[in-house]
CSV table of C-alpha atoms in Angstrom, one decimal:
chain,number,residue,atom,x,y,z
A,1,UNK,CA,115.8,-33.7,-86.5
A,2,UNK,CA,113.2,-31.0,-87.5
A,3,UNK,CA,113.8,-27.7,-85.5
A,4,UNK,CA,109.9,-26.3,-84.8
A,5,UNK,CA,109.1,-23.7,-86.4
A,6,UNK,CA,108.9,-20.7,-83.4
A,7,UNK,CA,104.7,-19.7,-82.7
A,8,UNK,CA,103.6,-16.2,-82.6
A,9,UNK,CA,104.1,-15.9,-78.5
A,10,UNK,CA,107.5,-17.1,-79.1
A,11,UNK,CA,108.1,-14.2,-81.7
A,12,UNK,CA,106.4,-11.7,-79.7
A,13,UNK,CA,108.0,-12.8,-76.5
A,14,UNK,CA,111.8,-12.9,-78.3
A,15,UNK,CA,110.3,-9.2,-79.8
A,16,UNK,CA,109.5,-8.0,-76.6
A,17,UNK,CA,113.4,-8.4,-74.8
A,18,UNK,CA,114.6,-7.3,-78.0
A,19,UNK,CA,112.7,-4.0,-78.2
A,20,UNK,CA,112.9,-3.1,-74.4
A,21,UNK,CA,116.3,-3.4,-74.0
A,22,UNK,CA,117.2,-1.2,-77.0
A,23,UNK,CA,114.4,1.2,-75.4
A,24,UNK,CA,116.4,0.9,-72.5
A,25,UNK,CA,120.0,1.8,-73.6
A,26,UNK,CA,117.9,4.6,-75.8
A,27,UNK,CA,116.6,5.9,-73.1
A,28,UNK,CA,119.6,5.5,-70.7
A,29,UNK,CA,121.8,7.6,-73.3
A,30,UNK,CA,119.9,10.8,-72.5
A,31,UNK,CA,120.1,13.4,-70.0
A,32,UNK,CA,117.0,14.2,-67.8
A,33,UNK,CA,116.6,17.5,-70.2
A,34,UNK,CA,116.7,15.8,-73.4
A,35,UNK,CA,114.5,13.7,-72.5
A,36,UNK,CA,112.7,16.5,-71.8
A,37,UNK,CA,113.5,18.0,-75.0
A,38,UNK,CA,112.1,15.1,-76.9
A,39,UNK,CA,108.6,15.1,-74.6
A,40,UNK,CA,108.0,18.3,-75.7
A,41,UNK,CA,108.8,17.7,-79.4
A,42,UNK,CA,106.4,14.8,-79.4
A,43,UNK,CA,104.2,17.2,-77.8
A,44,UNK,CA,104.5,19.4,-81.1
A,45,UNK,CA,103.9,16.6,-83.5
A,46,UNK,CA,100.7,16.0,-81.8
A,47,UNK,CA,99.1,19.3,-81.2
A,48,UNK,CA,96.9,19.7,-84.0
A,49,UNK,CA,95.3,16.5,-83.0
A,50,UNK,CA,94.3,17.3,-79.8
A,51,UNK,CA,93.6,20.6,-80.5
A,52,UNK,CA,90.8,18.4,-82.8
A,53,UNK,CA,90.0,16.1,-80.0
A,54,UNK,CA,87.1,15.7,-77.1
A,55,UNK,CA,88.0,13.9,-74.8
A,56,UNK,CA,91.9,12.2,-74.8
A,57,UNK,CA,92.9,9.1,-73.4
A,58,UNK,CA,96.2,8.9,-71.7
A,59,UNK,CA,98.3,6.7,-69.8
A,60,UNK,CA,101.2,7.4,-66.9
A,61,UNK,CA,104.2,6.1,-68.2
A,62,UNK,CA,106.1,3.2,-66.0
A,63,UNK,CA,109.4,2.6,-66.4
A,64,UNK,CA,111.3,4.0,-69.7
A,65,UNK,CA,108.1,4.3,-71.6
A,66,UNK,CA,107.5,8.1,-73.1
A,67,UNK,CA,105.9,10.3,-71.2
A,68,UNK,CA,102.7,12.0,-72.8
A,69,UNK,CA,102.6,14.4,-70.0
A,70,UNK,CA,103.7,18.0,-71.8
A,71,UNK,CA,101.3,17.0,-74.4
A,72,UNK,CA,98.6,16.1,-71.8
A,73,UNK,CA,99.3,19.8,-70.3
A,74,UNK,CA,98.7,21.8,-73.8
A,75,UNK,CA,95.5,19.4,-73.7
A,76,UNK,CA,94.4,20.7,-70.2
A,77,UNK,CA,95.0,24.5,-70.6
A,78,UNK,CA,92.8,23.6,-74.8
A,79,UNK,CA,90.3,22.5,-71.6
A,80,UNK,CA,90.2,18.7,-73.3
A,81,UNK,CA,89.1,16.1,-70.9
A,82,UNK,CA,91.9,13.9,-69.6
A,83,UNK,CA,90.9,10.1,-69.7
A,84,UNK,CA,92.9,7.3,-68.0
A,85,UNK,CA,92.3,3.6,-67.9
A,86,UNK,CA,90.6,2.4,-65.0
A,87,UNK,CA,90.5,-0.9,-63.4
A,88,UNK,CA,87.3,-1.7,-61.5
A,89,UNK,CA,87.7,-4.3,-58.1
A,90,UNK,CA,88.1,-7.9,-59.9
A,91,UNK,CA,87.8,-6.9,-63.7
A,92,UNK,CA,90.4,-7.7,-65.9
A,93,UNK,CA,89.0,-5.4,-68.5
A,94,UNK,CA,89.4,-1.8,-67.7
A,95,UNK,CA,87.4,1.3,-68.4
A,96,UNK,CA,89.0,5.0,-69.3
A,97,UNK,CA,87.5,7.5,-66.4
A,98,UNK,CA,88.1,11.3,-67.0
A,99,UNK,CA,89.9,12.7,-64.1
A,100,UNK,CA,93.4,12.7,-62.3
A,101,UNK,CA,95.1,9.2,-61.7
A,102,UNK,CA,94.9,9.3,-57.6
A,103,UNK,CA,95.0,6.1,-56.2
A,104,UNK,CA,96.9,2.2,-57.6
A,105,UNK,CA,95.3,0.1,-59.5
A,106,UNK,CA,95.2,-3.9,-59.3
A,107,UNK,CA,98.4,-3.6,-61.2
A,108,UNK,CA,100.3,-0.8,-59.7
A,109,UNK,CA,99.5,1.8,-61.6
A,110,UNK,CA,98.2,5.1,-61.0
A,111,UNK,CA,94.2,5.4,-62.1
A,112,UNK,CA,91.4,7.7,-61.4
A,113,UNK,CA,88.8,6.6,-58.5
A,114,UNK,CA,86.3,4.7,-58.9
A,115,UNK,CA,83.8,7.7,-58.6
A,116,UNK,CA,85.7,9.3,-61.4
A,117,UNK,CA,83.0,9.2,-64.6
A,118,UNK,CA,83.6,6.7,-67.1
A,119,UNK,CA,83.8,8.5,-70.8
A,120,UNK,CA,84.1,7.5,-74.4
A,121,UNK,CA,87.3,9.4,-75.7
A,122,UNK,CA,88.0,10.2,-79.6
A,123,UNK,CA,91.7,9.8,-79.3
A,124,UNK,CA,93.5,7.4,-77.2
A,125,UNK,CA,97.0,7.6,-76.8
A,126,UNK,CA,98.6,4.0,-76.2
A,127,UNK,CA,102.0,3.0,-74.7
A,128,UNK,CA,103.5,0.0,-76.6
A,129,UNK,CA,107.1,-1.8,-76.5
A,130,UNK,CA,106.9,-1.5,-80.3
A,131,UNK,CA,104.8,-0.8,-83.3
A,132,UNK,CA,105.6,-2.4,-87.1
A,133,UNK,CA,105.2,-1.0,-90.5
A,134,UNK,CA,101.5,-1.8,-91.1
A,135,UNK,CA,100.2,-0.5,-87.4
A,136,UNK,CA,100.7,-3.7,-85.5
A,137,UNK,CA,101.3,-3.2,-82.0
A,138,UNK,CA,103.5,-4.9,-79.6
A,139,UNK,CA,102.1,-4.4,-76.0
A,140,UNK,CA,102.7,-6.0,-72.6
A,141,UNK,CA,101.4,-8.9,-73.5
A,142,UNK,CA,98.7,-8.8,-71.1
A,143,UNK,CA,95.9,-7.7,-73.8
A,144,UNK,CA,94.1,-4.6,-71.6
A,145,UNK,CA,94.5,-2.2,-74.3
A,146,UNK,CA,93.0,-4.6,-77.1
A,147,UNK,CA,90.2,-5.7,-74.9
A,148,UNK,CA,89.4,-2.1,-74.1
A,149,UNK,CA,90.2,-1.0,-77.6
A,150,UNK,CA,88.1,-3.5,-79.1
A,151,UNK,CA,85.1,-1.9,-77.2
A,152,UNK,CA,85.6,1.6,-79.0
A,153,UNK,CA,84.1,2.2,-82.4
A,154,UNK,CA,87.1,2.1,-84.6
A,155,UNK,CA,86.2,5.8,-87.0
A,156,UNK,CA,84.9,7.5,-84.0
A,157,UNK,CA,88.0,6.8,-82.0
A,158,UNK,CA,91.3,7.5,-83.0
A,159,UNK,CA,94.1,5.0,-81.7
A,160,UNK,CA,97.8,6.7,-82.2
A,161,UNK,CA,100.6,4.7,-80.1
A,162,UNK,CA,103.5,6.4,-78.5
A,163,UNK,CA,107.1,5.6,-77.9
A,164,UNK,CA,110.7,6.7,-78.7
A,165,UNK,CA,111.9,6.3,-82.0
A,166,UNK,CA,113.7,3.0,-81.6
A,167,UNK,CA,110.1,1.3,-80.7
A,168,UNK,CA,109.3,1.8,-84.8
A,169,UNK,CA,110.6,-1.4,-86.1
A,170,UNK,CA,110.9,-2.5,-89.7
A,171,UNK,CA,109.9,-6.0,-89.3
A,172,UNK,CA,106.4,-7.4,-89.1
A,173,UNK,CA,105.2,-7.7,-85.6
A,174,UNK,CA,102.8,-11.5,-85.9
A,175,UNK,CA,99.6,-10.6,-85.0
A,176,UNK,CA,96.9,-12.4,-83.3
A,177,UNK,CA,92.9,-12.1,-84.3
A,178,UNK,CA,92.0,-10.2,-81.5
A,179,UNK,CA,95.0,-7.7,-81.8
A,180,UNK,CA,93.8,-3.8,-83.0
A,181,UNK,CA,96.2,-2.4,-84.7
A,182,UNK,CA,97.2,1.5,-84.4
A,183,UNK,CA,95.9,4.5,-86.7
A,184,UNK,CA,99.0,6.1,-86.4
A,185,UNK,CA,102.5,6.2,-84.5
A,186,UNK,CA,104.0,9.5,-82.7
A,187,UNK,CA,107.7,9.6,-81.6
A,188,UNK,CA,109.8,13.1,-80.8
A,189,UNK,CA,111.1,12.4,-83.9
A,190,UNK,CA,107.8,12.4,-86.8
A,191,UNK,CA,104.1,11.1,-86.6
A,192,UNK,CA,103.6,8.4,-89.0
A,193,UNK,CA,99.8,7.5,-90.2
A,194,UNK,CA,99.1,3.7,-91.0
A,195,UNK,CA,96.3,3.0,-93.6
A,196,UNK,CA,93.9,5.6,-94.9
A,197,UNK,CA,94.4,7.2,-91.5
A,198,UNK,CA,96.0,10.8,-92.0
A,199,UNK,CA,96.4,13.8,-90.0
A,200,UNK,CA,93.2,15.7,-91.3
């Protein structure tokens, strides 16, 4: 009897488990000031690109995800405007609005108001549960980021995905058509450009 061969979701699905739970024992291995430590260095790698930057979209970091928030604070005192995606009542599409994350959103997750002015930023930093060699990224699952990502003009924007080190994997991640892949991946480790993306 034929086995079926395994679809995309499958892959991405078996990825996923995969991924979080080596981001979890990563994670789990550190003490709360190496952790630290490693914020900060990711911080570093990424300085120069804010510094080059408008307007930054961010996210707040659930779980063991990395926190961009020592990098988020250089950008504040450069006096960069601080974006964060934004779900408006009933949409499953969300917005980035400029301003502190105050209040949930529909899926329990810190967001600016819905007074807070919607913006257009030139660098978005993205969480992920893993990024492959070519840029591919590995996300929730949920596809907020690539609908919201789609909606940017890809030149004007720069995409550059965060996460620990273990979240860069070797293999091919299967992508899907409506899937937008990274310009680059940060980690505390290096910051890796994908394509004819570079650091300029």
């Amino acid at each position: 009897m034929a086995v079926p061969s395994p679809t995309p979701r499958s892959e991405k699905d078996a990825l996923r488990r995969a991924v979080r739970k080596a981001r979890m024992a990563h994670v789990s291995s550190l003490g709360i000031e190496t952790r630290h430590a490693l914020e900060e260095q990711l911080a570093e790698h990424l300085s120069a690109i804010v510094a080059g930057a408008t307007i930054v979209a961010a996210y707040v970091p659930i779980g063991t995800e990395i926190s961009p928030a020592p990098l988020l604070a250089r950008a504040r005192r450069l006096g960069k405007t601080i974006a964060y995606p934004a779900f408006d009542h009933g949409s499953d599409t969300f917005r980035f609005r400029a301003g502190d994350p105050v209040m949930p959103g529909p899926h329990r997750i810190q967001q600016p108001g819905p007074d807070a002015p919607e913006v257009i930023p030139d660098l978005v930093l993205v969480p992920l549960i893993a990024c492959g060699p070519d840029g591919t990224r590995l996300g929730q699952g949920k596809g907020h980021y690539d609908r919201a990502l789609a909606g940017l003009e890809r030149g004007r924007a720069r995409f550059v995905g965060l996460g620990w080190k273990v979240q860069r994997i070797d293999d091919a991640i299967p992508a899907d058509e409506w899937d937008v892949a990274l310009d680059g991946f940060a980690c505390p480790r290096f910051l890796e450009w994908f394509g004819e993306a570079d650091d300029a």
